[in-house]
């Protein structure tokens, strides 16, 4: 569904991605791990066609979109739902308007039809329909993220979902709700998924395919087992706090 081949990307003269290649199959979930500034969000922007690589190729659903024109890109983007870093919603629009935004802008559906669709999405998200007329800043951070996911999936049943740090800054319960929702979307709708996250425990709950990005280069690409066994220095360093915490979790009271 998604394939990047030898992508090089720089902002002006500052190299950000170097020789990045990977693919995500239909219904597969891949997590991108890496430090701040390593180029994770940039990869998602390249997949969406929001920025263009200086070299390399981008394939979406088998089509080479590297040099696609804006009109073609818009068609390709309709296959994709994106939850941006921070889960940004339009804060002057209600929850219902946020979720219905895509349908209002890009389809001929009636307002009643759009409201109905927004209600169904709220149901799917496990949120009350009473939230339809509420403004985002009246919601908790976790609810805002769920609405952001709702807005992304409202774009006519996407085949690809991209999430940029969907659980960062949330408490453990909200985090669990979001990871469950991401998994539900994959299982029930068979979407191909990329999740950018710093939270390794959540990463293991959502995916069995991982990329580790270090200074714009892929230093690991493989499954859970491979990741845990990987000897690459940066990967070890990145996983260290996680591995230490797993070892120190109490196993329950002993008699
Ligand atoms: N619009 C821009 N103009 C110039 N440089 C940029 C721009 N956006 C990002 N960068 C730089 O590109 C590099 C990669 O940024 P990117 O946002 O992809 O990192 P990231 O891995 O998503 O980081 P974080 O975990 O903090 O979100 C960083 O050094 C950043 O400063
Ligand atoms: Mg980022």
mmCIF file of C-alpha atoms and ligand atoms in Angstrom:
data_model
loop_
_atom_site.group_PDB
_atom_site.id
_atom_site.type_symbol
_atom_site.label_atom_id
_atom_site.label_comp_id
_atom_site.label_asym_id
_atom_site.label_seq_id
_atom_site.Cartn_x
_atom_site.Cartn_y
_atom_site.Cartn_z
ATOM 1 C CA UNK A 1 0.000 0.000 0.000
ATOM 2 C CA UNK A 2 2.860 2.363 0.807
ATOM 3 C CA UNK A 3 6.388 2.096 -0.529
ATOM 4 C CA UNK A 4 9.235 4.568 -0.195
ATOM 5 C CA UNK A 5 12.367 3.953 -2.251
ATOM 6 C CA UNK A 6 15.696 5.634 -1.529
ATOM 7 C CA UNK A 7 14.158 8.882 -0.340
ATOM 8 C CA UNK A 8 16.468 11.820 0.214
ATOM 9 C CA UNK A 9 14.990 14.973 1.600
ATOM 10 C CA UNK A 10 16.477 18.249 2.819
ATOM 11 C CA UNK A 11 14.990 21.523 4.032
ATOM 12 C CA UNK A 12 17.140 23.998 2.109
ATOM 13 C CA UNK A 13 20.666 22.575 2.682
ATOM 14 C CA UNK A 14 19.832 20.743 5.881
ATOM 15 C CA UNK A 15 19.532 17.000 5.121
ATOM 16 C CA UNK A 16 16.569 15.469 6.970
ATOM 17 C CA UNK A 17 16.053 12.024 5.385
ATOM 18 C CA UNK A 18 18.840 9.992 3.827
ATOM 19 C CA UNK A 19 18.238 6.968 1.635
ATOM 20 C CA UNK A 20 14.986 6.017 3.395
ATOM 21 C CA UNK A 21 13.270 2.909 1.988
ATOM 22 C CA UNK A 22 10.481 0.801 3.495
ATOM 23 C CA UNK A 23 7.037 -0.505 2.695
ATOM 24 C CA UNK A 24 3.740 -1.175 4.448
ATOM 25 C CA UNK A 25 1.484 -3.921 3.088
ATOM 26 C CA UNK A 26 -2.331 -3.996 3.023
ATOM 27 C CA UNK A 27 -3.743 -4.145 6.543
ATOM 28 C CA UNK A 28 -0.282 -3.935 8.093
ATOM 29 C CA UNK A 29 0.759 -1.570 10.903
ATOM 30 C CA UNK A 30 4.228 -0.117 11.056
ATOM 31 C CA UNK A 31 5.488 1.983 13.934
ATOM 32 C CA UNK A 32 8.171 4.609 13.360
ATOM 33 C CA UNK A 33 10.365 5.151 16.396
ATOM 34 C CA UNK A 34 13.101 7.744 16.749
ATOM 35 C CA UNK A 35 14.293 10.773 18.688
ATOM 36 C CA UNK A 36 12.900 14.232 18.283
ATOM 37 C CA UNK A 37 14.076 15.791 15.022
ATOM 38 C CA UNK A 38 15.022 12.451 13.418
ATOM 39 C CA UNK A 39 12.572 13.038 10.549
ATOM 40 C CA UNK A 40 9.502 10.996 11.561
ATOM 41 C CA UNK A 41 6.882 13.649 10.768
ATOM 42 C CA UNK A 42 8.716 14.436 7.550
ATOM 43 C CA UNK A 43 8.202 10.833 6.370
ATOM 44 C CA UNK A 44 4.436 11.208 6.882
ATOM 45 C CA UNK A 45 4.469 14.526 5.010
ATOM 46 C CA UNK A 46 6.239 12.861 2.096
ATOM 47 C CA UNK A 47 3.656 10.051 2.007
ATOM 48 C CA UNK A 48 0.870 12.664 1.934
ATOM 49 C CA UNK A 49 2.693 14.595 -0.780
ATOM 50 C CA UNK A 50 2.847 17.723 1.397
ATOM 51 C CA UNK A 51 6.587 17.935 0.774
ATOM 52 C CA UNK A 52 8.509 16.462 -2.168
ATOM 53 C CA UNK A 53 11.711 14.472 -1.831
ATOM 54 C CA UNK A 54 14.781 15.665 -3.749
ATOM 55 C CA UNK A 55 15.337 12.089 -4.907
ATOM 56 C CA UNK A 56 13.753 8.665 -4.523
ATOM 57 C CA UNK A 57 10.254 7.397 -5.288
ATOM 58 C CA UNK A 58 6.935 7.233 -3.452
ATOM 59 C CA UNK A 59 4.320 4.582 -4.301
ATOM 60 C CA UNK A 60 0.787 4.611 -2.888
ATOM 61 C CA UNK A 61 -1.496 1.652 -3.640
ATOM 62 C CA UNK A 62 0.872 0.599 -6.418
ATOM 63 C CA UNK A 63 0.931 4.011 -8.123
ATOM 64 C CA UNK A 64 4.092 6.061 -8.455
ATOM 65 C CA UNK A 65 3.043 9.446 -7.032
ATOM 66 C CA UNK A 66 6.546 10.945 -6.777
ATOM 67 C CA UNK A 67 5.885 13.561 -9.422
ATOM 68 C CA UNK A 68 2.086 13.537 -9.294
ATOM 69 C CA UNK A 69 0.384 16.873 -9.893
ATOM 70 C CA UNK A 70 -1.663 18.507 -7.144
ATOM 71 C CA UNK A 71 -4.970 17.299 -8.644
ATOM 72 C CA UNK A 72 -3.776 13.687 -8.733
ATOM 73 C CA UNK A 73 -2.355 14.022 -5.229
ATOM 74 C CA UNK A 74 -5.717 15.162 -3.908
ATOM 75 C CA UNK A 75 -7.261 11.966 -5.269
ATOM 76 C CA UNK A 76 -4.534 9.904 -3.615
ATOM 77 C CA UNK A 77 -4.979 11.764 -0.319
ATOM 78 C CA UNK A 78 -8.632 10.707 -0.279
ATOM 79 C CA UNK A 79 -7.409 7.189 0.392
ATOM 80 C CA UNK A 80 -5.554 8.460 3.457
ATOM 81 C CA UNK A 81 -6.546 9.689 6.888
ATOM 82 C CA UNK A 82 -3.995 11.689 8.820
ATOM 83 C CA UNK A 83 -3.984 12.499 12.513
ATOM 84 C CA UNK A 84 -1.461 15.316 12.857
ATOM 85 C CA UNK A 85 0.959 15.763 15.734
ATOM 86 C CA UNK A 86 -0.935 17.300 18.670
ATOM 87 C CA UNK A 87 -4.223 16.098 17.135
ATOM 88 C CA UNK A 88 -5.027 19.619 15.997
ATOM 89 C CA UNK A 89 -8.742 20.312 15.499
ATOM 90 C CA UNK A 90 -10.291 23.465 14.066
ATOM 91 C CA UNK A 91 -10.977 25.173 17.380
ATOM 92 C CA UNK A 92 -13.666 27.549 16.150
ATOM 93 C CA UNK A 93 -15.721 24.623 14.800
ATOM 94 C CA UNK A 94 -17.850 22.241 16.833
ATOM 95 C CA UNK A 95 -16.997 18.552 17.154
ATOM 96 C CA UNK A 96 -19.684 17.748 14.560
ATOM 97 C CA UNK A 97 -18.296 20.337 12.121
ATOM 98 C CA UNK A 98 -14.768 19.033 12.628
ATOM 99 C CA UNK A 99 -15.820 15.472 11.882
ATOM 100 C CA UNK A 100 -18.068 16.523 8.999
ATOM 101 C CA UNK A 101 -15.542 18.935 7.497
ATOM 102 C CA UNK A 102 -14.296 16.627 4.770
ATOM 103 C CA UNK A 103 -17.790 15.531 3.724
ATOM 104 C CA UNK A 104 -18.936 19.159 3.575
ATOM 105 C CA UNK A 105 -15.957 20.276 1.479
ATOM 106 C CA UNK A 106 -15.611 17.316 -0.855
ATOM 107 C CA UNK A 107 -19.007 15.680 -1.293
ATOM 108 C CA UNK A 108 -22.551 16.729 -2.199
ATOM 109 C CA UNK A 109 -24.064 15.211 0.923
ATOM 110 C CA UNK A 110 -26.894 17.159 2.562
ATOM 111 C CA UNK A 111 -26.313 18.764 5.961
ATOM 112 C CA UNK A 112 -28.663 16.187 7.514
ATOM 113 C CA UNK A 113 -26.622 13.415 5.869
ATOM 114 C CA UNK A 114 -23.377 14.865 7.183
ATOM 115 C CA UNK A 115 -24.785 15.185 10.696
ATOM 116 C CA UNK A 116 -25.903 11.558 10.538
ATOM 117 C CA UNK A 117 -22.408 10.499 9.426
ATOM 118 C CA UNK A 118 -20.855 12.523 12.274
ATOM 119 C CA UNK A 119 -23.212 10.808 14.767
ATOM 120 C CA UNK A 120 -22.194 7.382 13.502
ATOM 121 C CA UNK A 121 -18.527 8.298 13.789
ATOM 122 C CA UNK A 122 -18.996 9.546 17.372
ATOM 123 C CA UNK A 123 -20.594 6.178 18.153
ATOM 124 C CA UNK A 124 -17.666 4.388 16.561
ATOM 125 C CA UNK A 125 -15.259 6.463 18.629
ATOM 126 C CA UNK A 126 -17.160 5.595 21.800
ATOM 127 C CA UNK A 127 -18.064 9.265 22.350
ATOM 128 C CA UNK A 128 -21.477 10.619 23.302
ATOM 129 C CA UNK A 129 -23.595 12.166 20.557
ATOM 130 C CA UNK A 130 -24.161 15.048 22.960
ATOM 131 C CA UNK A 131 -20.675 16.240 21.958
ATOM 132 C CA UNK A 132 -21.794 17.116 18.434
ATOM 133 C CA UNK A 133 -22.283 20.828 19.241
ATOM 134 C CA UNK A 134 -19.427 21.193 21.708
ATOM 135 C CA UNK A 135 -16.241 23.150 20.893
ATOM 136 C CA UNK A 136 -12.926 21.249 21.047
ATOM 137 C CA UNK A 137 -11.489 23.267 23.930
ATOM 138 C CA UNK A 138 -14.285 21.971 26.166
ATOM 139 C CA UNK A 139 -12.970 18.429 25.658
ATOM 140 C CA UNK A 140 -10.178 16.617 27.482
ATOM 141 C CA UNK A 141 -6.949 15.953 25.575
ATOM 142 C CA UNK A 142 -7.860 12.289 25.098
ATOM 143 C CA UNK A 143 -11.289 13.129 23.693
ATOM 144 C CA UNK A 144 -9.749 15.682 21.334
ATOM 145 C CA UNK A 145 -7.442 12.997 19.964
ATOM 146 C CA UNK A 146 -10.403 10.681 19.425
ATOM 147 C CA UNK A 147 -12.253 13.419 17.550
ATOM 148 C CA UNK A 148 -9.115 14.024 15.447
ATOM 149 C CA UNK A 149 -9.149 10.330 14.530
ATOM 150 C CA UNK A 150 -12.863 10.659 13.726
ATOM 151 C CA UNK A 151 -12.158 13.589 11.440
ATOM 152 C CA UNK A 152 -9.462 11.570 9.667
ATOM 153 C CA UNK A 153 -11.644 8.480 9.113
ATOM 154 C CA UNK A 154 -14.596 10.567 7.913
ATOM 155 C CA UNK A 155 -12.651 11.099 4.688
ATOM 156 C CA UNK A 156 -14.535 8.386 2.776
ATOM 157 C CA UNK A 157 -13.275 5.170 4.326
ATOM 158 C CA UNK A 158 -9.518 5.590 4.015
ATOM 159 C CA UNK A 159 -7.327 2.614 3.097
ATOM 160 C CA UNK A 160 -4.353 4.186 4.822
ATOM 161 C CA UNK A 161 -4.203 5.829 8.259
ATOM 162 C CA UNK A 162 -1.243 7.895 9.410
ATOM 163 C CA UNK A 163 -0.918 8.898 13.066
ATOM 164 C CA UNK A 164 1.707 11.333 14.311
ATOM 165 C CA UNK A 165 2.250 10.787 18.043
ATOM 166 C CA UNK A 166 -1.419 10.057 18.768
ATOM 167 C CA UNK A 167 -0.900 9.300 22.469
ATOM 168 C CA UNK A 168 1.852 11.729 23.472
ATOM 169 C CA UNK A 169 0.900 13.668 26.589
ATOM 170 C CA UNK A 170 -2.127 11.509 27.446
ATOM 171 C CA UNK A 171 -2.744 9.626 30.686
ATOM 172 C CA UNK A 172 -2.533 5.796 30.596
ATOM 173 C CA UNK A 173 -6.306 5.264 30.323
ATOM 174 C CA UNK A 174 -6.744 7.714 27.422
ATOM 175 C CA UNK A 175 -3.663 6.203 25.819
ATOM 176 C CA UNK A 176 -5.222 2.755 26.028
ATOM 177 C CA UNK A 177 -8.468 4.064 24.506
ATOM 178 C CA UNK A 178 -6.553 5.536 21.566
ATOM 179 C CA UNK A 179 -4.424 2.433 20.964
ATOM 180 C CA UNK A 180 -7.593 0.291 21.032
ATOM 181 C CA UNK A 181 -9.247 2.624 18.544
ATOM 182 C CA UNK A 182 -6.252 2.472 16.207
ATOM 183 C CA UNK A 183 -6.294 -1.331 16.425
ATOM 184 C CA UNK A 184 -10.063 -1.479 15.888
ATOM 185 C CA UNK A 185 -9.737 0.592 12.716
ATOM 186 C CA UNK A 186 -7.101 -1.729 11.399
ATOM 187 C CA UNK A 187 -8.926 -4.938 12.279
ATOM 188 C CA UNK A 188 -12.433 -3.876 11.210
ATOM 189 C CA UNK A 189 -11.572 -1.795 8.172
ATOM 190 C CA UNK A 190 -8.312 -3.488 7.146
ATOM 191 C CA UNK A 191 -6.473 -0.173 6.784
ATOM 192 C CA UNK A 192 -2.715 0.015 6.366
ATOM 193 C CA UNK A 193 -1.362 2.039 9.247
ATOM 194 C CA UNK A 194 1.725 4.012 10.173
ATOM 195 C CA UNK A 195 2.063 5.260 13.735
ATOM 196 C CA UNK A 196 4.800 7.636 14.827
ATOM 197 C CA UNK A 197 5.365 7.347 18.548
ATOM 198 C CA UNK A 198 7.904 7.687 21.339
ATOM 199 C CA UNK A 199 5.957 5.339 23.564
ATOM 200 C CA UNK A 200 7.413 1.899 23.116
ATOM 201 C CA UNK A 201 4.926 0.000 25.260
ATOM 202 C CA UNK A 202 2.062 1.337 23.125
ATOM 203 C CA UNK A 203 4.066 0.658 20.002
ATOM 204 C CA UNK A 204 4.213 -3.042 20.871
ATOM 205 C CA UNK A 205 0.450 -3.089 21.414
ATOM 206 C CA UNK A 206 -0.264 -1.629 17.995
ATOM 207 C CA UNK A 207 2.299 -3.127 15.658
ATOM 208 C CA UNK A 208 4.604 -5.976 14.923
ATOM 209 C CA UNK A 209 6.577 -4.062 12.320
ATOM 210 C CA UNK A 210 8.967 -1.305 13.326
ATOM 211 C CA UNK A 211 11.312 1.220 11.858
ATOM 212 C CA UNK A 212 13.873 3.009 13.965
ATOM 213 C CA UNK A 213 15.015 6.311 12.527
ATOM 214 C CA UNK A 214 18.258 7.924 13.658
ATOM 215 C CA UNK A 215 19.401 11.247 12.193
ATOM 216 C CA UNK A 216 17.274 10.709 9.102
ATOM 217 C CA UNK A 217 18.466 7.174 8.388
ATOM 218 C CA UNK A 218 16.712 3.877 9.003
ATOM 219 C CA UNK A 219 18.822 1.911 11.458
ATOM 220 C CA UNK A 220 16.262 -0.870 11.964
ATOM 221 C CA UNK A 221 13.366 -2.259 9.918
ATOM 222 C CA UNK A 222 11.755 -5.485 11.068
ATOM 223 C CA UNK A 223 9.468 -7.244 13.546
ATOM 224 C CA UNK A 224 9.187 -7.231 17.356
ATOM 225 C CA UNK A 225 11.576 -10.117 17.815
ATOM 226 C CA UNK A 226 14.155 -8.556 15.555
ATOM 227 C CA UNK A 227 13.817 -5.228 17.355
ATOM 228 C CA UNK A 228 14.317 -6.746 20.798
ATOM 229 C CA UNK A 229 17.340 -8.685 19.552
ATOM 230 C CA UNK A 230 18.822 -5.856 17.491
ATOM 231 C CA UNK A 231 22.431 -5.081 18.450
ATOM 232 C CA UNK A 232 22.645 -1.736 16.658
ATOM 233 C CA UNK A 233 23.966 0.773 19.175
ATOM 234 C CA UNK A 234 21.298 3.454 18.778
ATOM 235 C CA UNK A 235 18.468 0.886 18.834
ATOM 236 C CA UNK A 236 19.840 -0.535 22.113
ATOM 237 C CA UNK A 237 20.068 2.972 23.565
ATOM 238 C CA UNK A 238 16.524 3.791 22.453
ATOM 239 C CA UNK A 239 15.065 0.581 23.910
ATOM 240 C CA UNK A 240 17.120 0.634 27.107
ATOM 241 C CA UNK A 241 14.608 2.532 29.317
ATOM 242 C CA UNK A 242 11.831 0.234 28.105
ATOM 243 C CA UNK A 243 13.797 -2.962 28.735
ATOM 244 C CA UNK A 244 14.806 -1.696 32.180
ATOM 245 C CA UNK A 245 11.181 -0.923 33.068
ATOM 246 C CA UNK A 246 9.988 -4.363 31.936
ATOM 247 C CA UNK A 247 12.542 -6.000 34.210
ATOM 248 C CA UNK A 248 11.536 -3.888 37.188
ATOM 249 C CA UNK A 249 7.744 -4.381 36.970
ATOM 250 C CA UNK A 250 6.704 -6.202 40.153
ATOM 251 C CA UNK A 251 5.227 -9.611 39.396
ATOM 252 C CA UNK A 252 2.645 -9.394 42.168
ATOM 253 C CA UNK A 253 2.657 -10.349 45.836
ATOM 254 C CA UNK A 254 4.632 -13.418 46.800
ATOM 255 C CA UNK A 255 3.688 -15.474 49.805
HETATM 256 N N1 LIG B 1 9.378 23.507 7.772
HETATM 257 C C1 LIG B 1 10.647 23.237 8.119
HETATM 258 N N2 LIG B 1 11.675 24.010 7.718
HETATM 259 C C2 LIG B 1 12.945 23.720 8.049
HETATM 260 N N3 LIG B 1 13.308 22.651 8.799
HETATM 261 C C3 LIG B 1 12.329 21.837 9.230
HETATM 262 C C4 LIG B 1 10.950 22.085 8.919
HETATM 263 N N4 LIG B 1 10.211 21.099 9.487
HETATM 264 C C5 LIG B 1 11.078 20.300 10.117
HETATM 265 N N5 LIG B 1 12.345 20.727 9.965
HETATM 266 C C6 LIG B 1 13.562 20.064 10.491
HETATM 267 O O1 LIG B 1 13.634 18.752 9.957
HETATM 268 C C7 LIG B 1 14.092 17.822 10.932
HETATM 269 C C8 LIG B 1 13.099 16.689 11.067
HETATM 270 O O2 LIG B 1 11.866 17.186 11.519
HETATM 271 P P1 LIG B 1 10.622 16.259 11.839
HETATM 272 O O3 LIG B 1 9.493 17.148 12.201
HETATM 273 O O4 LIG B 1 10.417 15.310 10.716
HETATM 274 O O5 LIG B 1 11.155 15.450 13.110
HETATM 275 P P2 LIG B 1 10.380 14.448 14.072
HETATM 276 O O6 LIG B 1 11.172 13.187 14.090
HETATM 277 O O7 LIG B 1 8.952 14.367 13.691
HETATM 278 O O8 LIG B 1 10.550 15.168 15.494
HETATM 279 P P3 LIG B 1 9.537 15.241 16.749
HETATM 280 O O9 LIG B 1 9.652 13.920 17.446
HETATM 281 O O10 LIG B 1 10.078 16.351 17.577
HETATM 282 O O11 LIG B 1 8.166 15.518 16.220
HETATM 283 C C9 LIG B 1 14.301 18.621 12.208
HETATM 284 O O12 LIG B 1 15.659 18.920 12.320
HETATM 285 C C10 LIG B 1 13.494 19.878 11.992
HETATM 286 O O13 LIG B 1 14.078 20.954 12.673
HETATM 287 MG MG1 LIG B 2 7.200 14.945 14.591
#
